[in-house]
Amino acid sequence: MFFASDNASAVPAPVMAALLAANDGFAMPYGKDLRMDDLRGQIRALFESPEAAVYLVATGTAANALALASHCPPWGAVFCHRHAHIQEDECGAPEFFTNGAKLALVEGAHGKMTPETLAPVLERTGAGGVHGVQRGMLSITNVTEAGTVYFPAEVAALTALARAHGLPCHMDGARFANALVASGASPAEMTWRAGIDVLSLGGTKNGLLGVEAVVIFDPARAWEFELRRKRGGHLVSKGRYLAAQMQAYLDGGLWLTLAAQANAAAARLAAGILAQPGAALLHPVDANIIFAQWPAGGHAALQQAGAVYYPMPAAEGMEAARLVTSWSTTTADVDGFLAALAGALPG
Amino acid sequence: MFFASDNASAVPAPVMAALLAANDGFAMPYGKDLRMDDLRGQIRALFESPEAAVYLVATGTAANALALASHCPPWGAVFCHRHAHIQEDECGAPEFFTNGAKLALVEGAHGKMTPETLAPVLERTGAGGVHGVQRGMLSITNVTEAGTVYFPAEVAALTALARAHGLPCHMDGARFANALVASGASPAEMTWRAGIDVLSLGGTKNGLLGVEAVVIFDPARAWEFELRRKRGGHLVSKGRYLAAQMQAYLDGGLWLTLAAQANAAAARLAAGILAQPGAALLHPVDANIIFAQWPAGGHAALQQAGAVYYPMPAAEGMEAARLVTSWSTTTADVDGFLAALAGALPG
Amino acid sequence: MFFASDNASAVPAPVMAALLAANDGFAMPYGKDLRMDDLRGQIRALFESPEAAVYLVATGTAANALALASHCPPWGAVFCHRHAHIQEDECGAPEFFTNGAKLALVEGAHGKMTPETLAPVLERTGAGGVHGVQRGMLSITNVTEAGTVYFPAEVAALTALARAHGLPCHMDGARFANALVASGASPAEMTWRAGIDVLSLGGTKNGLLGVEAVVIFDPARAWEFELRRKRGGHLVSKGRYLAAQMQAYLDGGLWLTLAAQANAAAARLAAGILAQPGAALLHPVDANIIFAQWPAGGHAALQQAGAVYYPMPAAEGMEAARLVTSWSTTTADVDGFLAALAGALPG
Amino acid sequence: MFFASDNASAVPAPVMAALLAANDGFAMPYGKDLRMDDLRGQIRALFESPEAAVYLVATGTAANALALASHCPPWGAVFCHRHAHIQEDECGAPEFFTNGAKLALVEGAHGKMTPETLAPVLERTGAGGVHGVQRGMLSITNVTEAGTVYFPAEVAALTALARAHGLPCHMDGARFANALVASGASPAEMTWRAGIDVLSLGGTKNGLLGVEAVVIFDPARAWEFELRRKRGGHLVSKGRYLAAQMQAYLDGGLWLTLAAQANAAAARLAAGILAQPGAALLHPVDANIIFAQWPAGGHAALQQAGAVYYPMPAAEGMEAARLVTSWSTTTADVDGFLAALAGALPG
């Protein structure tokens, strides 16, 4: 009953098998082995983008910060949601890698920017000429930190505003597969067809040991990205072990299968919580993250039952929690959680 | 017959086994799992340094750049050999992570600084007061880029000069195990007892998939290091897979066994080359890197025999090469190389 | 009738005279002339702070950015008002000089933070451990961008919150003399006695050609500041011409006389505007900046009369403006403006 | 008898007069006054470059660092002489402003790079692909730190090598007027006609209170420069006082007159020193800087006579000095120095 983070899950068997298979003889280091060539082709095909540049790094923060720095000058503003991961959970990595760009925070219910909340921030930024920072780029997190999902049309509405100012657009897809599953969109529909220029394509939260891809749809930015990656200490030498993981992840749609499992577990968990008297969901549960509240008493019982998750501040007499499911969450985990909660709450 | 880089070798079985063993259930992310606690204790014991702070990252460039940035201000000079990895092979990562420190280059035969070459650079740096950069820190690479090894007394002679100016001292130990095996020194003798404050302890070149440790002997620097690591995108979420590799690497002295195999292969290869008429070693072969030259004709024969390595510029009528052995280099590889070379050179 | 900026005013005669007097023979460059020693003593006495470090730079942005960078690490958050000059008008200089610190924006009516608006931002910053930026420092602008003034007790209430977290506190005093005159506080009362560690002491907006002082009450930060200043290109060689200006500015209380003139002109202008039917002040006019609105029609008449100022967005049927007075604003300027406005508005 | 630095000299009367004349009424701040427009036209005409972008800053370090940062990426190498001002005397400002570019040091007698010393450094930089820093730009100091002068043909030979790699070329002209006078070249001949893209045009060392211009011959870089200048705290508000100085400096060729005076004083001083038995010049005296040596005994006598200058390390039994003349050095100063020296040395 582990719902604290999808980062805590183990790695599915096909990924481990691929790692073992890759462990054979010599391979050219620094992303120059044949496996990386294959993977590049695989991702280009999957995204219907024959020219896309594809790179691998070991963390999501690296993927995001390098993607931003390659598309936004130091004096640019990165428009993002107030609670975006790049704002709240990366210890200033975007500022560090961009050499001091500013994050311009946009409001929006349930973790989502809207054209109405984005437009005024976009308008007033840079209006003071040389005295203020300039409009730099847009960054959209999908799945959001609130567990909601942008559909392609919503992404397109935001990128249209940014592109009207000539800005490049980034998607932080740490949980990209979960967003695809939730929306039914294809990789291309969710990204470049909706105006995205560069994608952080997560793998770790959805089952890999530690690999994220960066997909750059405009290959003119590729060489700068490579230099920034090396300079950031993110060019791994034995690239075969990263490429092998990502290949296994994408092969036969494993990534979508894993994400579907996580999303389904979250849906079952959310429905079960909602069925408790006095309980409520604080955000729509579109993917694998749940924010819920229930009458006081649940935490103690859940803890005793061995459930692990992050409690959240709640109103008087209530308790709240953030719960994250993963590919490895079982029905037994979900039902065990729900039973413990039901037992604690006044029936 | 792959001698291009120790980064191209595969991973020994015990490391893969440890990875598989770690892939069980949930584990707290971001270095908070129990495996990391165990590893920290293991490294402290190995280095006889009960207070040392221990961190893992995925690349040697990250280990070095974070170690430097945590010990040297932006206006500091990092004293290092002219051909140090941090100067030539990290695309400016030290400058990036330190926010613009300057590398002050020190001469020295066979890749090694000496007190005689270091002292004048140390003396003249910072002598101009606020107008020039200040003395920042010392960085020693061991094994050097020339394949030579500093013995503890040599390290101590260099750090003594730096410490007389109050400077912290770093060792880039991307091939630390090879240096230990070559010198017979213990981890403590090679580091803090010789005046080293922070060590980049390599694992990848000596058999891991991609893990380097940073060992900070003064724990007062630890929290700053953690923030810099996160901000640099180098805090991996599923830390168990890094910790498991490093544990297996150190368990039962595997790291030294692997390094000894690499060093022995290099010694056999060097001796064999030297036995060829007209051949010579360009640097002493202390560890697992060989710089050699031989009369023209060798490259073609070796290439035809399937040997992979980096040719180097050479004098008229001669050919030169950089050859690197690894834990997985076999006697057959070495002897095959030597046979091909012997066949090509005039007997 | 120039009310666009106090930066547009000329320089009072005593300052020009001091410049001419300083133009005699040779003087040691880089702040090492005797004039700088005298000025340091003068400022220490004025601030009743015998150990304070005193430096001169040519712009307010430099003063602020260097003051922040010397007191806040790259992973720190600088707490400031949402409309602070460091946030809106310095093109990211604080981010650049700190190497990527984040500005944490605090709300507050009329340009002023309050303990109530500051406390929650302070509390939630850094609560996520290594994942988010850490609490860095506090920066208070006085006179604020809205033209209001913090009294010493208000400053102390804010700094007390910051100091409870161990944070240093900065005051952006681009209009420090105006704030002193408005509040009746002494330099010491407004700064270190109220918890301020470092002050940007403006001169340019209040009559100098281009000089700002940075006063650091904790001299332990002085050497780092000097290195950052040099490295930022802000150590001027012919320091005598800066020191001479600042000396003349402070001699005999000229700075307070000039600020009193500017504040009095603003008070007269504000009162005159308020007397117009339908007019209102948008913020209290504590110093030399006025935000006012009046019924539509005023802009055209004022422009025709030769008044120069910045119009602001206003409600339907209204017009709004930002007006800044300076030491050189005359009663005739003020009365001419008021007459033009009165003539345009329906009596 | 002040020969320590040309930064220590006072300001000639026409410059002070221009400052007084500019001190009249209101002027738009931040370089938007009419005076700046006039100056821009004046410099464009002088350089025969109708499209050049022209900016003013207060220090030479700012001019250089901003010029470099606007033309060189963070992962670039700036090729410059080992003793260039940007390497030795700016406390890492180039690294700071470029976000960590590396200075690639080029040897050369008497402070001058030659095609022979530049070419190999240029060739080997970037040869390692993504692992090393890339070729970034060339920076030539004229007058050099050794007091020598590059003639246009020498500049062109260096820039041709850089341009063959597509690199932009910078000239640090802190003593540009002295170089023009020494070489007889026109501003255009010394800069864009010889392959220079961006010039730091010094004023302070040659008589201004503190103004340097940056002339960018490719206006496509102008807006980035403006943003970097503001962000660096180098956009002064009361620009009229900078523009007025620079106008007076260029009007009627005053800058060349002042430089000619300084160069002539240096020539007289150098000739006089050379006439002493046992004395020698360590570098050719092309402009207003002298490096000389003489038999021991001179320092004491000169100091007693009131001469101020920097002694240099010298061989046993000898003394050496760096002497700098300025526009305000008088014949009496020179002859007084020579008399004191002559009196001290064995006749």
PDB file of N, CA and C in Angstrom, chain C residues 223-260:
ATOM      1  N   TRP C 223      34.604  41.891   1.746  1.00  0.00           N
ATOM      2  CA  TRP C 223      35.565  41.461   0.718  1.00  0.00           C
ATOM      3  C   TRP C 223      34.845  40.745  -0.434  1.00  0.00           C
ATOM      4  N   GLU C 224      33.882  39.913  -0.083  1.00  0.00           N
ATOM      5  CA  GLU C 224      33.098  39.279  -1.133  1.00  0.00           C
ATOM      6  C   GLU C 224      32.401  40.331  -1.990  1.00  0.00           C
ATOM      7  N   PHE C 225      31.885  41.356  -1.340  1.00  0.00           N
ATOM      8  CA  PHE C 225      31.241  42.418  -2.116  1.00  0.00           C
ATOM      9  C   PHE C 225      32.228  43.067  -3.078  1.00  0.00           C
ATOM     10  N   GLU C 226      33.435  43.308  -2.610  1.00  0.00           N
ATOM     11  CA  GLU C 226      34.440  43.949  -3.481  1.00  0.00           C
ATOM     12  C   GLU C 226      34.754  43.096  -4.701  1.00  0.00           C
ATOM     13  N   LEU C 227      34.857  41.802  -4.485  1.00  0.00           N
ATOM     14  CA  LEU C 227      35.150  40.904  -5.604  1.00  0.00           C
ATOM     15  C   LEU C 227      33.971  40.864  -6.569  1.00  0.00           C
ATOM     16  N   ARG C 228      32.775  40.791  -6.039  1.00  0.00           N
ATOM     17  CA  ARG C 228      31.601  40.779  -6.910  1.00  0.00           C
ATOM     18  C   ARG C 228      31.476  42.108  -7.677  1.00  0.00           C
ATOM     19  N   ARG C 229      31.795  43.196  -7.012  1.00  0.00           N
ATOM     20  CA  ARG C 229      31.712  44.492  -7.684  1.00  0.00           C
ATOM     21  C   ARG C 229      32.692  44.556  -8.852  1.00  0.00           C
ATOM     22  N   LYS C 230      33.927  44.138  -8.613  1.00  0.00           N
ATOM     23  CA  LYS C 230      34.932  44.169  -9.676  1.00  0.00           C
ATOM     24  C   LYS C 230      34.497  43.263 -10.832  1.00  0.00           C
ATOM     25  N   ARG C 231      34.107  42.067 -10.464  1.00  0.00           N
ATOM     26  CA  ARG C 231      33.709  41.053 -11.424  1.00  0.00           C
ATOM     27  C   ARG C 231      32.456  41.462 -12.205  1.00  0.00           C
ATOM     28  N   GLY C 232      31.652  42.296 -11.596  1.00  0.00           N
ATOM     29  CA  GLY C 232      30.464  42.813 -12.268  1.00  0.00           C
ATOM     30  C   GLY C 232      30.753  44.044 -13.118  1.00  0.00           C
ATOM     31  N   GLY C 233      32.027  44.451 -13.164  1.00  0.00           N
ATOM     32  CA  GLY C 233      32.374  45.638 -13.948  1.00  0.00           C
ATOM     33  C   GLY C 233      31.947  46.930 -13.271  1.00  0.00           C
ATOM     34  N   HIS C 234      31.774  46.899 -11.947  1.00  0.00           N
ATOM     35  CA  HIS C 234      31.262  48.072 -11.245  1.00  0.00           C
ATOM     36  C   HIS C 234      32.281  48.741 -10.337  1.00  0.00           C
ATOM     37  N   LEU C 235      33.541  48.373 -10.492  1.00  0.00           N
ATOM     38  CA  LEU C 235      34.580  49.107  -9.774  1.00  0.00           C
ATOM     39  C   LEU C 235      35.089  50.192 -10.721  1.00  0.00           C
ATOM     40  N   VAL C 236      34.723  51.441 -10.505  1.00  0.00           N
ATOM     41  CA  VAL C 236      35.160  52.501 -11.417  1.00  0.00           C
ATOM     42  C   VAL C 236      36.590  52.898 -11.070  1.00  0.00           C
ATOM     43  N   SER C 237      37.328  53.252 -12.099  1.00  0.00           N
ATOM     44  CA  SER C 237      38.725  53.575 -11.842  1.00  0.00           C
ATOM     45  C   SER C 237      38.870  54.951 -11.185  1.00  0.00           C
ATOM     46  N   LYS C 238      38.246  55.939 -11.754  1.00  0.00           N
ATOM     47  CA  LYS C 238      38.437  57.289 -11.194  1.00  0.00           C
ATOM     48  C   LYS C 238      37.397  57.547 -10.106  1.00  0.00           C
ATOM     49  N   GLY C 239      37.590  56.845  -9.001  1.00  0.00           N
ATOM     50  CA  GLY C 239      36.606  56.872  -7.936  1.00  0.00           C
ATOM     51  C   GLY C 239      36.410  58.253  -7.334  1.00  0.00           C
ATOM     52  N   ARG C 240      37.381  59.125  -7.522  1.00  0.00           N
ATOM     53  CA  ARG C 240      37.246  60.441  -6.890  1.00  0.00           C
ATOM     54  C   ARG C 240      36.012  61.186  -7.364  1.00  0.00           C
ATOM     55  N   TYR C 241      35.640  60.953  -8.617  1.00  0.00           N
ATOM     56  CA  TYR C 241      34.493  61.701  -9.132  1.00  0.00           C
ATOM     57  C   TYR C 241      33.182  61.160  -8.574  1.00  0.00           C
ATOM     58  N   LEU C 242      33.170  59.933  -8.166  1.00  0.00           N
ATOM     59  CA  LEU C 242      31.984  59.412  -7.482  1.00  0.00           C
ATOM     60  C   LEU C 242      31.977  59.863  -6.024  1.00  0.00           C
ATOM     61  N   ALA C 243      33.115  59.733  -5.382  1.00  0.00           N
ATOM     62  CA  ALA C 243      33.190  60.105  -3.965  1.00  0.00           C
ATOM     63  C   ALA C 243      32.876  61.585  -3.775  1.00  0.00           C
ATOM     64  N   ALA C 244      33.379  62.410  -4.680  1.00  0.00           N
ATOM     65  CA  ALA C 244      33.141  63.855  -4.545  1.00  0.00           C
ATOM     66  C   ALA C 244      31.655  64.174  -4.629  1.00  0.00           C
ATOM     67  N   GLN C 245      30.958  63.514  -5.520  1.00  0.00           N
ATOM     68  CA  GLN C 245      29.514  63.733  -5.620  1.00  0.00           C
ATOM     69  C   GLN C 245      28.806  63.354  -4.324  1.00  0.00           C
ATOM     70  N   MET C 246      29.156  62.188  -3.828  1.00  0.00           N
ATOM     71  CA  MET C 246      28.448  61.685  -2.645  1.00  0.00           C
ATOM     72  C   MET C 246      28.780  62.548  -1.422  1.00  0.00           C
ATOM     73  N   GLN C 247      30.028  63.019  -1.360  1.00  0.00           N
ATOM     74  CA  GLN C 247      30.373  63.907  -0.244  1.00  0.00           C
ATOM     75  C   GLN C 247      29.533  65.179  -0.268  1.00  0.00           C
ATOM     76  N   ALA C 248      29.467  65.789  -1.436  1.00  0.00           N
ATOM     77  CA  ALA C 248      28.699  67.033  -1.550  1.00  0.00           C
ATOM     78  C   ALA C 248      27.228  66.788  -1.242  1.00  0.00           C
ATOM     79  N   TYR C 249      26.782  65.601  -1.589  1.00  0.00           N
ATOM     80  CA  TYR C 249      25.373  65.230  -1.398  1.00  0.00           C
ATOM     81  C   TYR C 249      25.030  65.175   0.084  1.00  0.00           C
ATOM     82  N   LEU C 250      25.966  64.639   0.854  1.00  0.00           N
ATOM     83  CA  LEU C 250      25.702  64.446   2.279  1.00  0.00           C
ATOM     84  C   LEU C 250      26.084  65.668   3.100  1.00  0.00           C
ATOM     85  N   ASP C 251      27.056  66.441   2.603  1.00  0.00           N
ATOM     86  CA  ASP C 251      27.556  67.596   3.367  1.00  0.00           C
ATOM     87  C   ASP C 251      26.421  68.541   3.744  1.00  0.00           C
ATOM     88  N   GLY C 252      26.373  68.879   5.012  1.00  0.00           N
ATOM     89  CA  GLY C 252      25.386  69.860   5.463  1.00  0.00           C
ATOM     90  C   GLY C 252      23.954  69.418   5.232  1.00  0.00           C
ATOM     91  N   GLY C 253      23.762  68.136   5.069  1.00  0.00           N
ATOM     92  CA  GLY C 253      22.389  67.640   4.910  1.00  0.00           C
ATOM     93  C   GLY C 253      21.763  67.976   3.568  1.00  0.00           C
ATOM     94  N   LEU C 254      22.596  68.236   2.547  1.00  0.00           N
ATOM     95  CA  LEU C 254      22.034  68.592   1.231  1.00  0.00           C
ATOM     96  C   LEU C 254      21.045  67.528   0.756  1.00  0.00           C
ATOM     97  N   TRP C 255      21.384  66.253   0.959  1.00  0.00           N
ATOM     98  CA  TRP C 255      20.497  65.179   0.489  1.00  0.00           C
ATOM     99  C   TRP C 255      19.090  65.301   1.053  1.00  0.00           C
ATOM    100  N   LEU C 256      19.016  65.685   2.350  1.00  0.00           N
ATOM    101  CA  LEU C 256      17.695  65.806   2.975  1.00  0.00           C
ATOM    102  C   LEU C 256      16.975  67.060   2.478  1.00  0.00           C
ATOM    103  N   THR C 257      17.737  68.112   2.251  1.00  0.00           N
ATOM    104  CA  THR C 257      17.144  69.336   1.698  1.00  0.00           C
ATOM    105  C   THR C 257      16.544  69.064   0.323  1.00  0.00           C
ATOM    106  N   LEU C 258      17.296  68.368  -0.507  1.00  0.00           N
ATOM    107  CA  LEU C 258      16.804  68.067  -1.856  1.00  0.00           C
ATOM    108  C   LEU C 258      15.556  67.187  -1.791  1.00  0.00           C
ATOM    109  N   ALA C 259      15.602  66.185  -0.931  1.00  0.00           N
ATOM    110  CA  ALA C 259      14.461  65.281  -0.818  1.00  0.00           C
ATOM    111  C   ALA C 259      13.244  66.014  -0.268  1.00  0.00           C
ATOM    112  N   ALA C 260      13.486  66.924   0.670  1.00  0.00           N
ATOM    113  CA  ALA C 260      12.365  67.693   1.237  1.00  0.00           C
ATOM    114  C   ALA C 260      11.710  68.544   0.155  1.00  0.00           C
TER     115      ALA C 260
END
